[in-house]
mmCIF file of C-alpha atoms in Angstrom:
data_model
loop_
_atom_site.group_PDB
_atom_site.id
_atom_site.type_symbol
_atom_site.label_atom_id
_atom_site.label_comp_id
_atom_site.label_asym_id
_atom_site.label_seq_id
_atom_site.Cartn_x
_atom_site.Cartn_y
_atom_site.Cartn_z
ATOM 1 C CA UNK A 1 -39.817 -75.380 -7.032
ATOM 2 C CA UNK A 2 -38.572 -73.783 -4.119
ATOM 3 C CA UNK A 3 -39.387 -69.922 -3.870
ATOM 4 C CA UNK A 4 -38.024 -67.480 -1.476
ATOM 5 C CA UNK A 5 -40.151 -64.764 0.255
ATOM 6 C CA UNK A 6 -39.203 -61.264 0.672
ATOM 7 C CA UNK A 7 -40.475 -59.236 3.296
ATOM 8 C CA UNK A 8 -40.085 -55.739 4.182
ATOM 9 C CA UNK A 9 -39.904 -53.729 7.895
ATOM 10 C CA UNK A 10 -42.329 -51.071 7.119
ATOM 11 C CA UNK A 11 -45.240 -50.661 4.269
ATOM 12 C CA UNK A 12 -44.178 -47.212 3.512
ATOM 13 C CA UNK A 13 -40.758 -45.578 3.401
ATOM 14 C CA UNK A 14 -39.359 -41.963 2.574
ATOM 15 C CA UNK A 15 -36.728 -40.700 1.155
ATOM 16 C CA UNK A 16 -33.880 -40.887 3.292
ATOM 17 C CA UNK A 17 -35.039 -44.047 4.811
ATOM 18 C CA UNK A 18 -33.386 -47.284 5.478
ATOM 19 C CA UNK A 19 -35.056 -50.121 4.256
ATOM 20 C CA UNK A 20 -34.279 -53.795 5.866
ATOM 21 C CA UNK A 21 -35.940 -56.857 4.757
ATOM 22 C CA UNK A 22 -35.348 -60.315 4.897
ATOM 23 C CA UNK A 23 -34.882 -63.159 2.365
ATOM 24 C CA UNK A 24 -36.644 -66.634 3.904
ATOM 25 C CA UNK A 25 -36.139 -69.690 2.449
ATOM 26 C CA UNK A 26 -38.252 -72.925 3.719
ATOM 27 C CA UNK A 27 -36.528 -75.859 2.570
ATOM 28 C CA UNK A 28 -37.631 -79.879 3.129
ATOM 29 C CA UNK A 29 -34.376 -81.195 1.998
ATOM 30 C CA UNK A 30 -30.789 -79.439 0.538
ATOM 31 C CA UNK A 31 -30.689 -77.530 -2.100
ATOM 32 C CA UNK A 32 -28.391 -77.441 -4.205
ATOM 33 C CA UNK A 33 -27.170 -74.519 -5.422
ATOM 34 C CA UNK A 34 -24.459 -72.232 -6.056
ATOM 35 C CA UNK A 35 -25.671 -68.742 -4.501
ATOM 36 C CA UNK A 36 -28.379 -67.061 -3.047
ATOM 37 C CA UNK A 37 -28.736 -63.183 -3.238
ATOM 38 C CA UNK A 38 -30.950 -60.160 -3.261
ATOM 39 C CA UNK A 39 -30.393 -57.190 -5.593
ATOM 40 C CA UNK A 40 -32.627 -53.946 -5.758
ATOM 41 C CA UNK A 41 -33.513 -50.811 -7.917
ATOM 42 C CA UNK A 42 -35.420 -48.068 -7.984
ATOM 43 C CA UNK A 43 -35.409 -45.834 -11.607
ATOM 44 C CA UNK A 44 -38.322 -43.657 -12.987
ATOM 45 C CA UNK A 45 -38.874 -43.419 -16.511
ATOM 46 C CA UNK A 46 -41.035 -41.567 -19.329
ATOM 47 C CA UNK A 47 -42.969 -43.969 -21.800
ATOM 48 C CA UNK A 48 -43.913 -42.680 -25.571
ATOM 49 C CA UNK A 49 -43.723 -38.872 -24.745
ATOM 50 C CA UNK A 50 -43.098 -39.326 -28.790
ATOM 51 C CA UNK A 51 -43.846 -42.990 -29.926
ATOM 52 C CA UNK A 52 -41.708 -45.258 -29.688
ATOM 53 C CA UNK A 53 -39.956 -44.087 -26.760
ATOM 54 C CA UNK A 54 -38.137 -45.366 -23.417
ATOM 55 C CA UNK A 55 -36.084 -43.075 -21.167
ATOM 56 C CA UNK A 56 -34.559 -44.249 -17.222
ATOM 57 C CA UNK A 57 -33.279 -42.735 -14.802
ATOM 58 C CA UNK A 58 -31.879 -44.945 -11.946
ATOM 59 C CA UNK A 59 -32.661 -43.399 -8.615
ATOM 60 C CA UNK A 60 -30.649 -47.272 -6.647
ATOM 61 C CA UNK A 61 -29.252 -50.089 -7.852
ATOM 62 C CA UNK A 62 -27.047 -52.295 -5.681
ATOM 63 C CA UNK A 63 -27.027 -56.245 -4.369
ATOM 64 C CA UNK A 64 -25.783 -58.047 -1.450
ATOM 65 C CA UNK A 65 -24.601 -61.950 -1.518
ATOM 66 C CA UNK A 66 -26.766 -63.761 0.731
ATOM 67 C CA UNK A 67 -25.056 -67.503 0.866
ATOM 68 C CA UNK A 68 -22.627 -69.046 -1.718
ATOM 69 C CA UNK A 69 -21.546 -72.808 -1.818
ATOM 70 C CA UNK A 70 -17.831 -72.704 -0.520
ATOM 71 C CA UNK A 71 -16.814 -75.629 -2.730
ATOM 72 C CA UNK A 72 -19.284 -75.308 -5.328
ATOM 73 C CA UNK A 73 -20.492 -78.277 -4.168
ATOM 74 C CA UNK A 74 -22.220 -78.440 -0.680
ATOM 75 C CA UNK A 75 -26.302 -77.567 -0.288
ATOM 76 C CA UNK A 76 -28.158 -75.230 1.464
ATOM 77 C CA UNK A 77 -29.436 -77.384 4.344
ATOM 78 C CA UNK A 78 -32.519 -78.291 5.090
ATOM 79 C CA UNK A 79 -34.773 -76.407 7.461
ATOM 80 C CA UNK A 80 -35.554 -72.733 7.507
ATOM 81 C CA UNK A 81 -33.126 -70.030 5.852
ATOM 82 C CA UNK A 82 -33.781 -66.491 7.144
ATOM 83 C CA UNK A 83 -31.318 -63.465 5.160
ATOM 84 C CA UNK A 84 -31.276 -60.022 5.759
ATOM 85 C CA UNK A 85 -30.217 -56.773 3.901
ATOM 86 C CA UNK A 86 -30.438 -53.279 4.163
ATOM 87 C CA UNK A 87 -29.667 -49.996 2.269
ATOM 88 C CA UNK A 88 -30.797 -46.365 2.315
ATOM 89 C CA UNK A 89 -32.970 -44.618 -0.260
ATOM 90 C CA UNK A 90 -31.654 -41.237 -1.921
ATOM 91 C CA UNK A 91 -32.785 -38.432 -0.036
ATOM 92 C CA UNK A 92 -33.762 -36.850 -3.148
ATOM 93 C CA UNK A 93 -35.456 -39.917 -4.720
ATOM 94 C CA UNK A 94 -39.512 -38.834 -5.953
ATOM 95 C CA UNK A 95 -42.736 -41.414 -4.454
ATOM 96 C CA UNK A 96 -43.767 -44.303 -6.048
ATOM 97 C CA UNK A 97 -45.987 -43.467 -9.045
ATOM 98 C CA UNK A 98 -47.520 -44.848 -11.760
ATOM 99 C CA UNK A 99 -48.981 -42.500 -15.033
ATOM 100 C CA UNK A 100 -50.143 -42.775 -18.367
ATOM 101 C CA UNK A 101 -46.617 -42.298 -19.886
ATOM 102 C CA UNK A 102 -44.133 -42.658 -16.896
ATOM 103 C CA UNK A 103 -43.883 -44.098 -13.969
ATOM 104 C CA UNK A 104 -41.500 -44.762 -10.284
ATOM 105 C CA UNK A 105 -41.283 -48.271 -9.661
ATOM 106 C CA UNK A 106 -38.862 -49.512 -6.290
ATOM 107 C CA UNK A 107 -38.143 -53.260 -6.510
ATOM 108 C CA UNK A 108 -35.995 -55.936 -4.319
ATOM 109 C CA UNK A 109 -35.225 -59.344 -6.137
ATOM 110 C CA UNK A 110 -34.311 -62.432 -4.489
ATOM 111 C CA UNK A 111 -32.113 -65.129 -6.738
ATOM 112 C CA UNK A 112 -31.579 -68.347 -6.409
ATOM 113 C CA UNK A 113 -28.328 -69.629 -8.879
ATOM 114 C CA UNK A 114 -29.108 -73.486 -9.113
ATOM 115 C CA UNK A 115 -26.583 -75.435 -11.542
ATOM 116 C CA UNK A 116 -27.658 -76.388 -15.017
ATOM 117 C CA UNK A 117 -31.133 -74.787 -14.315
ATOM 118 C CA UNK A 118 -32.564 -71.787 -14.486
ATOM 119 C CA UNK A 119 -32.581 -69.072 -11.719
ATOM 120 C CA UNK A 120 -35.288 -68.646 -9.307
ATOM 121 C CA UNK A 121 -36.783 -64.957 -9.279
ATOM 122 C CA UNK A 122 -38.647 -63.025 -6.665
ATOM 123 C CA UNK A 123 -39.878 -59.659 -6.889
ATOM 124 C CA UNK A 124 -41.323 -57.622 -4.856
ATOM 125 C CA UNK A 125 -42.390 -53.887 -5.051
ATOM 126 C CA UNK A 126 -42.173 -51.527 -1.818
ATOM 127 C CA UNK A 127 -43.783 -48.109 -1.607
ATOM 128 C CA UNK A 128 -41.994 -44.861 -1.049
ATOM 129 C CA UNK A 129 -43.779 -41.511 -0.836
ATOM 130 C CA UNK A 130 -42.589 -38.081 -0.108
ATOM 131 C CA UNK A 131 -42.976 -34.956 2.357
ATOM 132 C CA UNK A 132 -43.850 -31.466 1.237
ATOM 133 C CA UNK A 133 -40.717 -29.784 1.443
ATOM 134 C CA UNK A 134 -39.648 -27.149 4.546
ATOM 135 C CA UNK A 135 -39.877 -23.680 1.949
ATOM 136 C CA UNK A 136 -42.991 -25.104 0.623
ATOM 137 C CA UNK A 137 -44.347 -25.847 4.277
ATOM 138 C CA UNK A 138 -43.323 -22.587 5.002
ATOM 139 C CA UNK A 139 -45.138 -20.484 2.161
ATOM 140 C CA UNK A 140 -48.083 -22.628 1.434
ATOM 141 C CA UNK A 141 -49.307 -24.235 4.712
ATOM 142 C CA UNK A 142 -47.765 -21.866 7.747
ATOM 143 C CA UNK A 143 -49.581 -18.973 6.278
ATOM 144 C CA UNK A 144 -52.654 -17.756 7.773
ATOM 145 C CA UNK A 145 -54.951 -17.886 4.834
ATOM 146 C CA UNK A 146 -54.156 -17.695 0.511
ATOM 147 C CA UNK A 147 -56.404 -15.853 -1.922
ATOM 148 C CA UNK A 148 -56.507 -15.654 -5.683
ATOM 149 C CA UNK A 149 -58.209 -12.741 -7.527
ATOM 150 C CA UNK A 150 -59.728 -13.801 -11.405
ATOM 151 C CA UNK A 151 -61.575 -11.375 -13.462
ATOM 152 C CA UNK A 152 -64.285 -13.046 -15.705
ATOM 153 C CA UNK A 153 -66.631 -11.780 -18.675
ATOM 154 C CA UNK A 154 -69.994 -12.884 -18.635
ATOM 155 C CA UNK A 155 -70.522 -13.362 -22.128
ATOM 156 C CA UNK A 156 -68.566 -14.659 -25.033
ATOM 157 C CA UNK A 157 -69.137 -12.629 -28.023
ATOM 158 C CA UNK A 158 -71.531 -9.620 -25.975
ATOM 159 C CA UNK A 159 -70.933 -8.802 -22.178
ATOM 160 C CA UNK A 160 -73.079 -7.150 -19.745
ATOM 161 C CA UNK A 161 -70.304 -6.562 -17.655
ATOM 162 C CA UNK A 162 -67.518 -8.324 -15.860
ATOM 163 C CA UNK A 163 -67.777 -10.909 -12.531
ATOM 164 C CA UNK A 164 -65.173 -10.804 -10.063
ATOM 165 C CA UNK A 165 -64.168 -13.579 -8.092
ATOM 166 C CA UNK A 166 -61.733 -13.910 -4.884
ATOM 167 C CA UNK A 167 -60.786 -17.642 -4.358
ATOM 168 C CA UNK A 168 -59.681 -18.104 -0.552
ATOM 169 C CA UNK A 169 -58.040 -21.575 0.825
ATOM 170 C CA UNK A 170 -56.125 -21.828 4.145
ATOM 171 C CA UNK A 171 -53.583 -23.248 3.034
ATOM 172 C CA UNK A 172 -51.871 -24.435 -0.705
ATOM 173 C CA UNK A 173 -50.014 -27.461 0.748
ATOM 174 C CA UNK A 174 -52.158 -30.050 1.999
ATOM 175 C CA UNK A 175 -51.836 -33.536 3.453
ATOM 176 C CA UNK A 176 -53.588 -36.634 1.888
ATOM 177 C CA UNK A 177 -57.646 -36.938 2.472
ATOM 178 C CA UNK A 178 -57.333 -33.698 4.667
ATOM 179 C CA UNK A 179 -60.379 -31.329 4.066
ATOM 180 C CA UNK A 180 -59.894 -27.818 2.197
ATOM 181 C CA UNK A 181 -63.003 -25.586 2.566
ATOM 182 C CA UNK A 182 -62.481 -22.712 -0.328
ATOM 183 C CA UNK A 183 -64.443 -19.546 0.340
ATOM 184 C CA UNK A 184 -65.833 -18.224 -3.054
ATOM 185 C CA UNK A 185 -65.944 -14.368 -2.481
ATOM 186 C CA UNK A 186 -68.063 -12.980 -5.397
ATOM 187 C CA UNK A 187 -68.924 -9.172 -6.558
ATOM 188 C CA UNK A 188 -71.303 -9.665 -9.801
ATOM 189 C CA UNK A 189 -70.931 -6.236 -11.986
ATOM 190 C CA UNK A 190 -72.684 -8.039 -15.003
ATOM 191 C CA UNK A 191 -76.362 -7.772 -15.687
ATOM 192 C CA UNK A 192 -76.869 -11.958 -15.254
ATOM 193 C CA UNK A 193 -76.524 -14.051 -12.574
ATOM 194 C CA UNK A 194 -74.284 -15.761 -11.184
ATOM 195 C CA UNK A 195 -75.838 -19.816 -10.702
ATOM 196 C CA UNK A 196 -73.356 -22.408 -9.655
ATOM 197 C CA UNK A 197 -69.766 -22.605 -8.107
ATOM 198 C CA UNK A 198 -67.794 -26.110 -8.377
ATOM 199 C CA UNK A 199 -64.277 -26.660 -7.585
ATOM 200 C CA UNK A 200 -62.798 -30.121 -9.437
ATOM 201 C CA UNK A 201 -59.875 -31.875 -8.292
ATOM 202 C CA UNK A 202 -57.237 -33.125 -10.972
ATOM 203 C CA UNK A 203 -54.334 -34.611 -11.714
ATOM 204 C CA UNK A 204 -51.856 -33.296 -13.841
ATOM 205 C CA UNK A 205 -48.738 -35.345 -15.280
ATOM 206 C CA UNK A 206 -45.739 -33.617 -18.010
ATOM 207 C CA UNK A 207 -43.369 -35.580 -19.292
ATOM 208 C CA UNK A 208 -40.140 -35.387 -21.107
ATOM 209 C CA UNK A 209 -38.386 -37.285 -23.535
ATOM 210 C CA UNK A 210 -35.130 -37.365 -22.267
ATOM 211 C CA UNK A 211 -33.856 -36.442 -18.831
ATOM 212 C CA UNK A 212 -33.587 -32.696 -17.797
ATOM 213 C CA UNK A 213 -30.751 -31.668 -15.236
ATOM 214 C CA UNK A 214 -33.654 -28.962 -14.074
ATOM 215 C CA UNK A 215 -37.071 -30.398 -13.341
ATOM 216 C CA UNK A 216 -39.964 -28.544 -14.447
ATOM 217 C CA UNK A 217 -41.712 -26.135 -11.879
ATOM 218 C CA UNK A 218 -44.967 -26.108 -13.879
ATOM 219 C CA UNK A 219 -47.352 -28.339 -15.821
ATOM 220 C CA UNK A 220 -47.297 -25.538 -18.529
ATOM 221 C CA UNK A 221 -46.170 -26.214 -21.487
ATOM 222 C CA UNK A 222 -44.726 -23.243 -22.820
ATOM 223 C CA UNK A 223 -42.452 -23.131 -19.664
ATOM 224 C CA UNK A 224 -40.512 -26.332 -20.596
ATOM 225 C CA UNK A 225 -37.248 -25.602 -22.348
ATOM 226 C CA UNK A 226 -38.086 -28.800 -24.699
ATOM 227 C CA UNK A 227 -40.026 -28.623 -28.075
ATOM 228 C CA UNK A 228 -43.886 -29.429 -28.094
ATOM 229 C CA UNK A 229 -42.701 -32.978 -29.583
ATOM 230 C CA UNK A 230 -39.992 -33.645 -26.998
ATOM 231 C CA UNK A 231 -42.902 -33.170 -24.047
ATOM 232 C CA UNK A 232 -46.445 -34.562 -22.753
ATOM 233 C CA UNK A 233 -49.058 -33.130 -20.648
ATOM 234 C CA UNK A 234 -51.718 -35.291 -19.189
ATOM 235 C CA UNK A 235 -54.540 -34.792 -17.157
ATOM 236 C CA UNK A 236 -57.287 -36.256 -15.315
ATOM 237 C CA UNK A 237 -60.284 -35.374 -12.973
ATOM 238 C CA UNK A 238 -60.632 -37.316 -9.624
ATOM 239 C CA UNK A 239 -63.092 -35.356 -8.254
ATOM 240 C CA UNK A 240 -66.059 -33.128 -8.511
ATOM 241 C CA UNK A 241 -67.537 -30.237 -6.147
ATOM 242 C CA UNK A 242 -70.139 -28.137 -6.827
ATOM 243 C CA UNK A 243 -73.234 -25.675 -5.079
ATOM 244 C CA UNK A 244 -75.893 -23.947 -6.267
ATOM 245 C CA UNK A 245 -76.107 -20.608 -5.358
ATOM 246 C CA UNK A 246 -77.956 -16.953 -6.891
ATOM 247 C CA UNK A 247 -75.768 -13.926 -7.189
ATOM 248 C CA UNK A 248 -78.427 -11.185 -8.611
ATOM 249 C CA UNK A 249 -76.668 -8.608 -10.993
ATOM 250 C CA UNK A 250 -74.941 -5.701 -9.478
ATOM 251 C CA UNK A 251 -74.882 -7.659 -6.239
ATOM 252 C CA UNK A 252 -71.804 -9.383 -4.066
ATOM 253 C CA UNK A 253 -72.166 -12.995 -2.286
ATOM 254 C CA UNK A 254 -69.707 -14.992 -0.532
ATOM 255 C CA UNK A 255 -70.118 -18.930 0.125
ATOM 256 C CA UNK A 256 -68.020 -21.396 1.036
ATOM 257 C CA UNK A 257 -67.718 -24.505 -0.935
ATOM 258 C CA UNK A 258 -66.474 -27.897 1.024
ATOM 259 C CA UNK A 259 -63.829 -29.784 -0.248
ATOM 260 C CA UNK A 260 -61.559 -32.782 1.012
ATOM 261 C CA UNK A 261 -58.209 -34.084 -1.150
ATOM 262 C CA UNK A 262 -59.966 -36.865 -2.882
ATOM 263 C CA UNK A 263 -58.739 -40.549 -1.583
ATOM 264 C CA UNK A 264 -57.504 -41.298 -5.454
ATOM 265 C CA UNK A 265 -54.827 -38.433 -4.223
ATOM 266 C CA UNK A 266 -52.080 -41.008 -3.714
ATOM 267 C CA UNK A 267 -49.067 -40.167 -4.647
ATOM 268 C CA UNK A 268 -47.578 -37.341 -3.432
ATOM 269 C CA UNK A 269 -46.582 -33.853 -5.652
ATOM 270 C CA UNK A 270 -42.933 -34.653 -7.161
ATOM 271 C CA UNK A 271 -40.565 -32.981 -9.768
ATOM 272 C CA UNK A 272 -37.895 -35.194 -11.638
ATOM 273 C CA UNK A 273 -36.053 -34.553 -14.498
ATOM 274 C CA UNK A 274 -38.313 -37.208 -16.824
ATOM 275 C CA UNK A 275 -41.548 -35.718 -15.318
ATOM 276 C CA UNK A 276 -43.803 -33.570 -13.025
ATOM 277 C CA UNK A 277 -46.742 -34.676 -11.172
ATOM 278 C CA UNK A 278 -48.961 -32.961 -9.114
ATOM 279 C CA UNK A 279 -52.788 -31.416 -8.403
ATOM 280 C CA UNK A 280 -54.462 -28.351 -9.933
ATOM 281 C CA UNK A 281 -57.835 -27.416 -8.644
ATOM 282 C CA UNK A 282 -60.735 -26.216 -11.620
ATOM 283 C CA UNK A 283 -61.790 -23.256 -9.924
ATOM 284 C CA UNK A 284 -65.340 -21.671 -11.882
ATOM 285 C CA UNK A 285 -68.769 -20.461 -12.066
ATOM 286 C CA UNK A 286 -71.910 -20.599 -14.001
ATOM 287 C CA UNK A 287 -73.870 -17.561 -15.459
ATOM 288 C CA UNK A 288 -77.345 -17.793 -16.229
ATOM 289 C CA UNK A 289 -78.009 -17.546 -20.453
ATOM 290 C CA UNK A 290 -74.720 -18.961 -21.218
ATOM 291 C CA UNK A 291 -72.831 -21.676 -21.828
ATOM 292 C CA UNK A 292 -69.541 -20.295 -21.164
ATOM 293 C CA UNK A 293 -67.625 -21.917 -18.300
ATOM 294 C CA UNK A 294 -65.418 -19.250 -15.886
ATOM 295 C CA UNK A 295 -62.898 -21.170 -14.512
ATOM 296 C CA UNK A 296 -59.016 -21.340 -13.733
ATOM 297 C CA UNK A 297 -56.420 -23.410 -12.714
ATOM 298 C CA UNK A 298 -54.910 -23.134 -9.097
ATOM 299 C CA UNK A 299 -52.038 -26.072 -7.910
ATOM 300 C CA UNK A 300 -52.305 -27.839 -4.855
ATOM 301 C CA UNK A 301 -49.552 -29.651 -3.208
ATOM 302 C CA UNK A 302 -50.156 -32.947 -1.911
ATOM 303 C CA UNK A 303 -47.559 -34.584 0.605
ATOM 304 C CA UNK A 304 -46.723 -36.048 3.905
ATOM 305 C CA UNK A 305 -46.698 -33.223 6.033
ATOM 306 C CA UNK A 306 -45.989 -33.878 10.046
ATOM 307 C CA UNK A 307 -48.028 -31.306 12.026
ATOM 308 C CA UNK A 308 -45.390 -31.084 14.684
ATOM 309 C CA UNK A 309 -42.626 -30.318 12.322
ATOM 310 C CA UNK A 310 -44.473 -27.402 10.597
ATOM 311 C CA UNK A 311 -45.540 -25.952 13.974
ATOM 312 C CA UNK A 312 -41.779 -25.895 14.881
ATOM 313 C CA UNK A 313 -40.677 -24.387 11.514
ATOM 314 C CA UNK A 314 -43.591 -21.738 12.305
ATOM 315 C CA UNK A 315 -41.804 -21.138 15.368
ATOM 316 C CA UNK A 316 -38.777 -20.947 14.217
ATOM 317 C CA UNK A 317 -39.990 -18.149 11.734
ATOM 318 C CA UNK A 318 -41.441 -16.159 14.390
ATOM 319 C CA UNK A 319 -38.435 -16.451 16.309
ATOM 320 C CA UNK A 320 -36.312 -14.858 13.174
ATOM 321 C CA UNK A 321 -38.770 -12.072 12.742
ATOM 322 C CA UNK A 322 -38.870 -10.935 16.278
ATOM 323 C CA UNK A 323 -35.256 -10.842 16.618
ATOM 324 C CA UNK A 324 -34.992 -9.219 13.004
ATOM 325 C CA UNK A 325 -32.646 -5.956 13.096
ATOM 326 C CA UNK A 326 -34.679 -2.711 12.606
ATOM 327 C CA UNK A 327 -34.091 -0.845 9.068
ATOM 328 C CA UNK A 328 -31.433 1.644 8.721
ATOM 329 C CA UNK A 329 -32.589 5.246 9.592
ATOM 330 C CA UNK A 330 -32.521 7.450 7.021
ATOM 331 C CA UNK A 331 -32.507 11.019 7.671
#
């Protein structure tokens, strides 16, 4: 059986991009048959958010004839057959992902219509990821530094007192397998120590049942407009980070942990209106004669992010603030 190949001009694509490919076709002798063309899709769907459950949405879906018998009648030729298409992805379209209920799949199909037989089928997948957006670029990354204050008790039913803790990353948008040292800024006003920090890398996934016209911000679910039943939250760890340290009572200490986006980070931070992905860091600590566990959520956004472009938008900033108008006096 004769199969056709289909190959693609880059591994990776974004949204926006055009993709061209080619069909090839090796053949020893004619073929007869009555068409040969390529069709291709792109759709992202939730999976048993409540069982049994199947929800699309199609992000492409279009086809180009690639040869057609003029008569009906006369062969593809022997020798080698080499098609090409092309089409552009929706700017908007999320990455290529695949969850535990949901996923973003981007196929091309090659078809071969042979009479009184059955088609020939080839599929094959291609890989589209996603850069962190200009505002997000802009707030998260061309920042100088981001901190988070958390208050935590050091007891669960009797506390000696309460543990403060300043979490401090340089940025909140980060590119894939780039490190992210987090400075753990500590003031202990409890009466027991303070004996471990760790920082754990997840993934977090919520899905809906049917298709929202706003995508969800948050992995939260009280913040989704749809009831508990209608939505799924999923999460997983990918990585682990953690230091021993000694923070005596009534004492400060500041350390910095170090942390790189783990290389299971592989699909970039995306919003649709079936699902949100993304990554939370598990920001705690460990008090001595407990075995209560102080620790928060903080999200991290994972993308392409081209170092050139957010140094321009930096400038660009700067160039808008310097030029700003003074305020109004006001006698």
């Amino acid at each position: 059986m004769v199969k056709p190949v289909i190959t693609f001009d880059q591994e990776v694509y974004m949204p926006g991009d055009k993709v061209s490919g080619t069909v090839t076709l090796e053949l020893t002798e004619p073929l007869k048959a009555r068409s040969v063309f390529v069709n291709w899709w792109g759709y992202n769907r939730s999976v048993n958010v409540k069982f049994p459950s199947l929800k699309y949405h199609t992000w492409i879906n279009d086809e180009k004839m690639l040869w057609v018998s003029k008569d009906g009648k006369t062969p593809i030729p022997a020798g080698k057959h080499v098609y090409s298409f092309s089409f552009v992805l929706p700017k908007d379209c999320p990455p290529t992902f695949k969850g535990s209920n949901g996923d973003t799949c981007y196929r091309a199909q090659a078809v071969i219509d042979i009479p009184w037989s059955l088609k020939t089928r080839v599929k094959e997948e291609f890989t589209v990821t996603k850069a962190v957006e200009e505002e997000i670029v802009s707030k998260s990354r061309n920042r100088e530094k981001w901190f988070h204050d958390h208050l935590f008790s050091s007891g669960v039913f009797f506390s000696s007192g309460p543990i403060k803790l300043r979490i401090i990353m340089p940025h909140r948008a980060c590119k894939f397998g780039e490190p992210l040292d987090l400075e753990f800024l500590i003031t202990n006003n409890s009466g027991v120590a303070v004996k471990e920090i760790y920082a754990d890398f997840f993934t977090r996934a919520h899905y809906h049942l049917c298709n929202q016209h706003t995508p969800c911000a948050t992995f939260f679910r009280n913040n989704c407009p749809l009831n508990d039943d209608q939505q799924k939250n999923c999460s997983k760890r990918i990585s682990t980070n953690k230091m021993k340290i000694r923070v005596e009572p009534h004492s400060e200490g500041t350390f910095t942990l170090p942390v790189v986006i783990p290389e299971k980070a592989k699909t970039a931070s995306f919003a649709t209106g079936l699902m949100t992905f993304g990554y939370s860091l598990l920001i705690g600590m460990k008090v001595e004669n407990t075995l209560l566990r102080n620790e928060f959520f903080l999200t991290v956004i994972i993308g392409e992010i081209d170092d050139k472009k957010a140094l321009e938008i930096k400038a660009k900033e700067l160039e808008v603030s310097e030029t700003a108008a003074p305020p109004a006096y006001e006698p």
